[in-house]
Coordinates of C-alpha atoms in Angstrom, one line a residue:
X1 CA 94.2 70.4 87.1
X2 CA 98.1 71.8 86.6
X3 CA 98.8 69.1 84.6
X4 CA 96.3 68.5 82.0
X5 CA 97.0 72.5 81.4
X6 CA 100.6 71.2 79.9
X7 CA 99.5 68.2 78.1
X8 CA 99.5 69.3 74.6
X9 CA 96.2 68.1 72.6
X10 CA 96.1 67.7 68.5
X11 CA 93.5 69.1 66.7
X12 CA 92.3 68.5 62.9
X13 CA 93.5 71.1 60.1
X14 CA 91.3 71.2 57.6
X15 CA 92.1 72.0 54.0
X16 CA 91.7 75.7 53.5
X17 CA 91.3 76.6 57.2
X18 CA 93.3 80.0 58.4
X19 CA 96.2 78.3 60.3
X20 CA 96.9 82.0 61.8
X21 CA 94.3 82.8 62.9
X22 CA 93.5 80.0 64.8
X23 CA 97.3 79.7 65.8
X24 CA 96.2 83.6 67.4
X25 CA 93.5 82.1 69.0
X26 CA 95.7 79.6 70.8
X27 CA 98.2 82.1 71.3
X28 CA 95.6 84.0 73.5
X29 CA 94.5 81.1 75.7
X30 CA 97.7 80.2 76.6
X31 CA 98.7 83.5 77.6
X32 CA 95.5 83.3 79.8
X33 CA 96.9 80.0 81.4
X34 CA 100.4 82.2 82.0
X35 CA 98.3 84.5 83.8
X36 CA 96.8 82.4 86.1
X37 CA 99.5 80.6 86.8
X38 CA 101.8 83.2 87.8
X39 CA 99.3 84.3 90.2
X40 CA 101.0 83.9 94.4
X41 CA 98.3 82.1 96.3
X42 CA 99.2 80.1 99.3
X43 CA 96.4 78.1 100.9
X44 CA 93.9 80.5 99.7
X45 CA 96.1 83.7 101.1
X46 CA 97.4 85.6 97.7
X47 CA 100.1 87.7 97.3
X48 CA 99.4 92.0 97.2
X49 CA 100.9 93.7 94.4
X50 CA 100.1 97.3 95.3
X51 CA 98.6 99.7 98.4
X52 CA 95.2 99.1 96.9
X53 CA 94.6 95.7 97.5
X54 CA 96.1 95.7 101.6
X55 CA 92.3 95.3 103.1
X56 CA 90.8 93.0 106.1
X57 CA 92.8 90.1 107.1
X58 CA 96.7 90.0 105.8
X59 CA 99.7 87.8 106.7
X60 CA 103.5 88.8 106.4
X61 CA 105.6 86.6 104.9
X62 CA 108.9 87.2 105.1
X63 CA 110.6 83.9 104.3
X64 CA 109.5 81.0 102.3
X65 CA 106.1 80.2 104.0
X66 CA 107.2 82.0 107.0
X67 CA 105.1 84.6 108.6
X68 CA 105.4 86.8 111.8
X69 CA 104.2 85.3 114.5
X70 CA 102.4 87.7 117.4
X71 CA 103.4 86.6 120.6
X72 CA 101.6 86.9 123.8
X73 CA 104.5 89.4 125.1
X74 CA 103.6 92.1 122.7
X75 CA 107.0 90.9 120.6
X76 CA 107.1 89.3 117.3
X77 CA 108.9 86.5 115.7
X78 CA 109.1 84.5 112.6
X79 CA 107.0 81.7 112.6
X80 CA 107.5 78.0 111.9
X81 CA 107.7 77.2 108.1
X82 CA 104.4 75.8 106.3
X83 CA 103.8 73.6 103.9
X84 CA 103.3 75.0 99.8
X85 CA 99.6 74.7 100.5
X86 CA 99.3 76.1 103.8
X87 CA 98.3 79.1 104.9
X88 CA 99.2 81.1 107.9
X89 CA 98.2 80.6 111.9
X90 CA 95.7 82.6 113.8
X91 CA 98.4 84.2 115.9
X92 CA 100.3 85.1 112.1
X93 CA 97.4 87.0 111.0
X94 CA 96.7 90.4 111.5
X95 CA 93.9 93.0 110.5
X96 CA 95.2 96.2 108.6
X97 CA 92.9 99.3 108.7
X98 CA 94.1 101.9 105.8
X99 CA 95.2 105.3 107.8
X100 CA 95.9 107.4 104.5
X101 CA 96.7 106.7 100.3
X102 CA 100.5 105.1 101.7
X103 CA 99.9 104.0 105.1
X104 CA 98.4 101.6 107.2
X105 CA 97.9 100.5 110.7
X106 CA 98.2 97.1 111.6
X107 CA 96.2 95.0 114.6
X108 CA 97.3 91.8 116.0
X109 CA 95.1 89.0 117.1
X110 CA 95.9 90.2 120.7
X111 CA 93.7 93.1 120.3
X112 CA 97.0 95.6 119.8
X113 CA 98.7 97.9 117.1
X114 CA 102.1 97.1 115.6
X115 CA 104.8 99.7 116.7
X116 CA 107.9 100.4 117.7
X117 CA 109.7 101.7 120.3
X118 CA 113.1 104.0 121.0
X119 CA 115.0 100.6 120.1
X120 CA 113.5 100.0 116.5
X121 CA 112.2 97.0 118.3
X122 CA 108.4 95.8 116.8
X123 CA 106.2 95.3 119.8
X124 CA 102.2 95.0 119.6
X125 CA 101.3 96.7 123.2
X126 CA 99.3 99.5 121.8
X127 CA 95.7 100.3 122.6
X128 CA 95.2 103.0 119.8
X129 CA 97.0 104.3 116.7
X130 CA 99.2 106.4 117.2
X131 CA 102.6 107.9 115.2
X132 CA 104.6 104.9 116.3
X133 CA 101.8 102.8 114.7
X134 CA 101.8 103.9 111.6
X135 CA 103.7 101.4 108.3
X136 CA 104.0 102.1 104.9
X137 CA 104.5 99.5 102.6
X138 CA 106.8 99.9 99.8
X139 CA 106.7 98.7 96.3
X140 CA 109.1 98.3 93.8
X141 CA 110.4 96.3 90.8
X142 CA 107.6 94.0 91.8
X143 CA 109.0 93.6 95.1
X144 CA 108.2 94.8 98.6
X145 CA 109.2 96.0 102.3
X146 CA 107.4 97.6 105.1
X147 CA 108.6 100.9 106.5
X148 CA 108.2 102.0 110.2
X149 CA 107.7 105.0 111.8
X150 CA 111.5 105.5 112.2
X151 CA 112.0 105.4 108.4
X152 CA 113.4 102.1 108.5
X153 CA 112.7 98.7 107.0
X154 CA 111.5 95.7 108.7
X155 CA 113.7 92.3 109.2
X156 CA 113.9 89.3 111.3
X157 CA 116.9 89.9 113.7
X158 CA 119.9 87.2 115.1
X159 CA 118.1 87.3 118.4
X160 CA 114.7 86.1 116.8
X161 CA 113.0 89.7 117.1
X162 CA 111.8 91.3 114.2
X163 CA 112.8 94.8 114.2
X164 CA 112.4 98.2 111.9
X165 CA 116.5 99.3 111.6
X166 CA 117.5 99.4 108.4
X167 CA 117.5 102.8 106.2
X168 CA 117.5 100.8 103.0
X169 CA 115.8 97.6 101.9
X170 CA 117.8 94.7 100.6
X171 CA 117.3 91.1 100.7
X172 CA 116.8 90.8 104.2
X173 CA 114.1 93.9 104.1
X174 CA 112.2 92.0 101.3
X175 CA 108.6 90.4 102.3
X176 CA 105.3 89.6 100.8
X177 CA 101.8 90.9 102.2
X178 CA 98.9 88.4 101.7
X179 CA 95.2 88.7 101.8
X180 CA 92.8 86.0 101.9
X181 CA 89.9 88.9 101.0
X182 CA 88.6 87.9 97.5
X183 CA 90.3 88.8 94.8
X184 CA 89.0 91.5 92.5
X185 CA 88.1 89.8 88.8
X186 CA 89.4 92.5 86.5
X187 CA 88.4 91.8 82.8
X188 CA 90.1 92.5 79.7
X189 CA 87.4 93.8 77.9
X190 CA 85.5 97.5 77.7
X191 CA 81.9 95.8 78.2
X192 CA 80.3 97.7 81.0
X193 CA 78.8 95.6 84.0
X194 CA 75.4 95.6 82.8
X195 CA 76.4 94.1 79.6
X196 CA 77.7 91.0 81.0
X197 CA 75.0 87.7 81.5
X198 CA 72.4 86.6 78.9
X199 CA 69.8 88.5 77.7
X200 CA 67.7 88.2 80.4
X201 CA 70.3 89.7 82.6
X202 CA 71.3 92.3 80.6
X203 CA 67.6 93.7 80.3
X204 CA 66.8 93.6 84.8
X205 CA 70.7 95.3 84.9
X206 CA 69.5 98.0 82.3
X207 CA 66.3 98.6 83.9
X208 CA 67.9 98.8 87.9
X209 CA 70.3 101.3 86.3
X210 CA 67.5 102.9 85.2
X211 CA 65.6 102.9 88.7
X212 CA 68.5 104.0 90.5
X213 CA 69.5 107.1 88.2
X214 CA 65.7 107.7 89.6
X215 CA 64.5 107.9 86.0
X216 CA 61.1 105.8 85.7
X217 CA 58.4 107.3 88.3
X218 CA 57.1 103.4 88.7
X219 CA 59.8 102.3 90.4
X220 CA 58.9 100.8 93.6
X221 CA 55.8 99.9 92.0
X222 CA 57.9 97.7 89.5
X223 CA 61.2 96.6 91.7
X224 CA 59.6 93.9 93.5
X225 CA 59.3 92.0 90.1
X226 CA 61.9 92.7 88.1
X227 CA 64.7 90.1 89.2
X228 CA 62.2 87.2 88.8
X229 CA 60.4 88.5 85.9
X230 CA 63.1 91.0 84.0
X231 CA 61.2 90.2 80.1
X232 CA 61.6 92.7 77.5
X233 CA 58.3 94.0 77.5
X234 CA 58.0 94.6 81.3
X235 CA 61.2 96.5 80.5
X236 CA 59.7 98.3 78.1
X237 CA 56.5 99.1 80.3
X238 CA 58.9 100.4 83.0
X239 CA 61.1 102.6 80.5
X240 CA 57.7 104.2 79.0
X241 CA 57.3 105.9 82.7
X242 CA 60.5 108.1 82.5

């Protein structure tokens, strides 16, 4: 579908027809096709851009369709490359479970929290959460690293470890956290959520907003109906209870 979004097609201008406007109109769709396209998804696994959105299953990638591997040691390593539409192994994912508003916790497939020990060394060999367990992930310039316990940046060492030693984050620091959790439709207009649908739609989300502010005395007389029914005048019944 990528390439029919470049193919340019003609249309017909008609005498008298406001060229700028419909040039605005254009104008806004393709901006909407920039958007999409600039959107990091890998084999279904997109990229994070902020603390909000780390939630259930993630993958680091800290290479080119490389991910930390968990390895049956407690250690850690970077993974085998994949291909552009292939997401990461079971052993390269991990569940992260949110510890504050900056920090998270991390747990392996192995059943063990990410740490570090005395060496800067990250090991998975942990039971429970503790300080040593704790990462905050760091964004900035639309870039990101991971920061350990030890204040230090994670990277992927000469001897194949991946360690937290680095005070500051360069290239080698830099990494991408990816989710395969849905991703959050955020639209560009101010219609509320009730306003969205057809008609029909728009009536049964007005009237459940209604039952759940607890303002219509009828209303587990009336719920059972209302998504298969949801008219305008059983709305209209309904609102004459309040």
């Amino acid at each position: 579908m990528a390439e029919y979004s470049r193919v340019k097609s003609t249309k017909l201008v008609l005498k008298g027809s406001n060229k700028g406007k419909k040039k605005k109109n254009k104008d806004k769709k393709r901006k909407g096709t920039d958007d999409e396209a600039k959107l990091d998804i890998v084999g279904g696994w997109w990229c994070v851009s902020g603390f909000g959105e780390i939630a259930g299953t993630i993958a680091i990638e800290m290479q080119n369709n490389s991910y930390i591997h968990a390895l049956d040691t407690g250690l850690f390593t970077l993974g085998a490359p994949h291909k552009d539409d292939e997401g990461p192994d079971p052993p390269e994912q991990f569940t992260a479970v949110k510890l504050s508003d900056t920090r998270v916790a991390l747990k392996s497939g192995y059943g063990k929290y990410l740490g570090i020990n005395s060496e800067g060394l990250v090991v998975g060999r942990a039971d429970a959460i503790g300080a040593r367990e704790q990462w905050e992930p760091v964004f900035q310039d639309g870039k990101m690293a991971l920061m350990g316990a030890n204040s230090c940046f994670i990277s992927y060492s000469d001897d194949g470890d991946i360690v937290a030693s680095s005070k500051t984050a360069g290239d080698d620091q830099m990494l991408k956290i990816r989710t395969s959790m849905e991703r959050e439709v955020k639209h560009k207009d101010d219609l509320a959520d009730e306003d969205r649908g057809n008609v029909k739609s728009c009536e049964v989300n007005y009237v459940w907003v209604c039952l759940e502010s607890s303002c219509c005395l009828s209303a587990h007389q009336w719920s059972r109906d209302l998504r298969s029914v949801g008219t305008t005048h059983h709305c209209r019944m309904i609102l004459n209870f309040g």
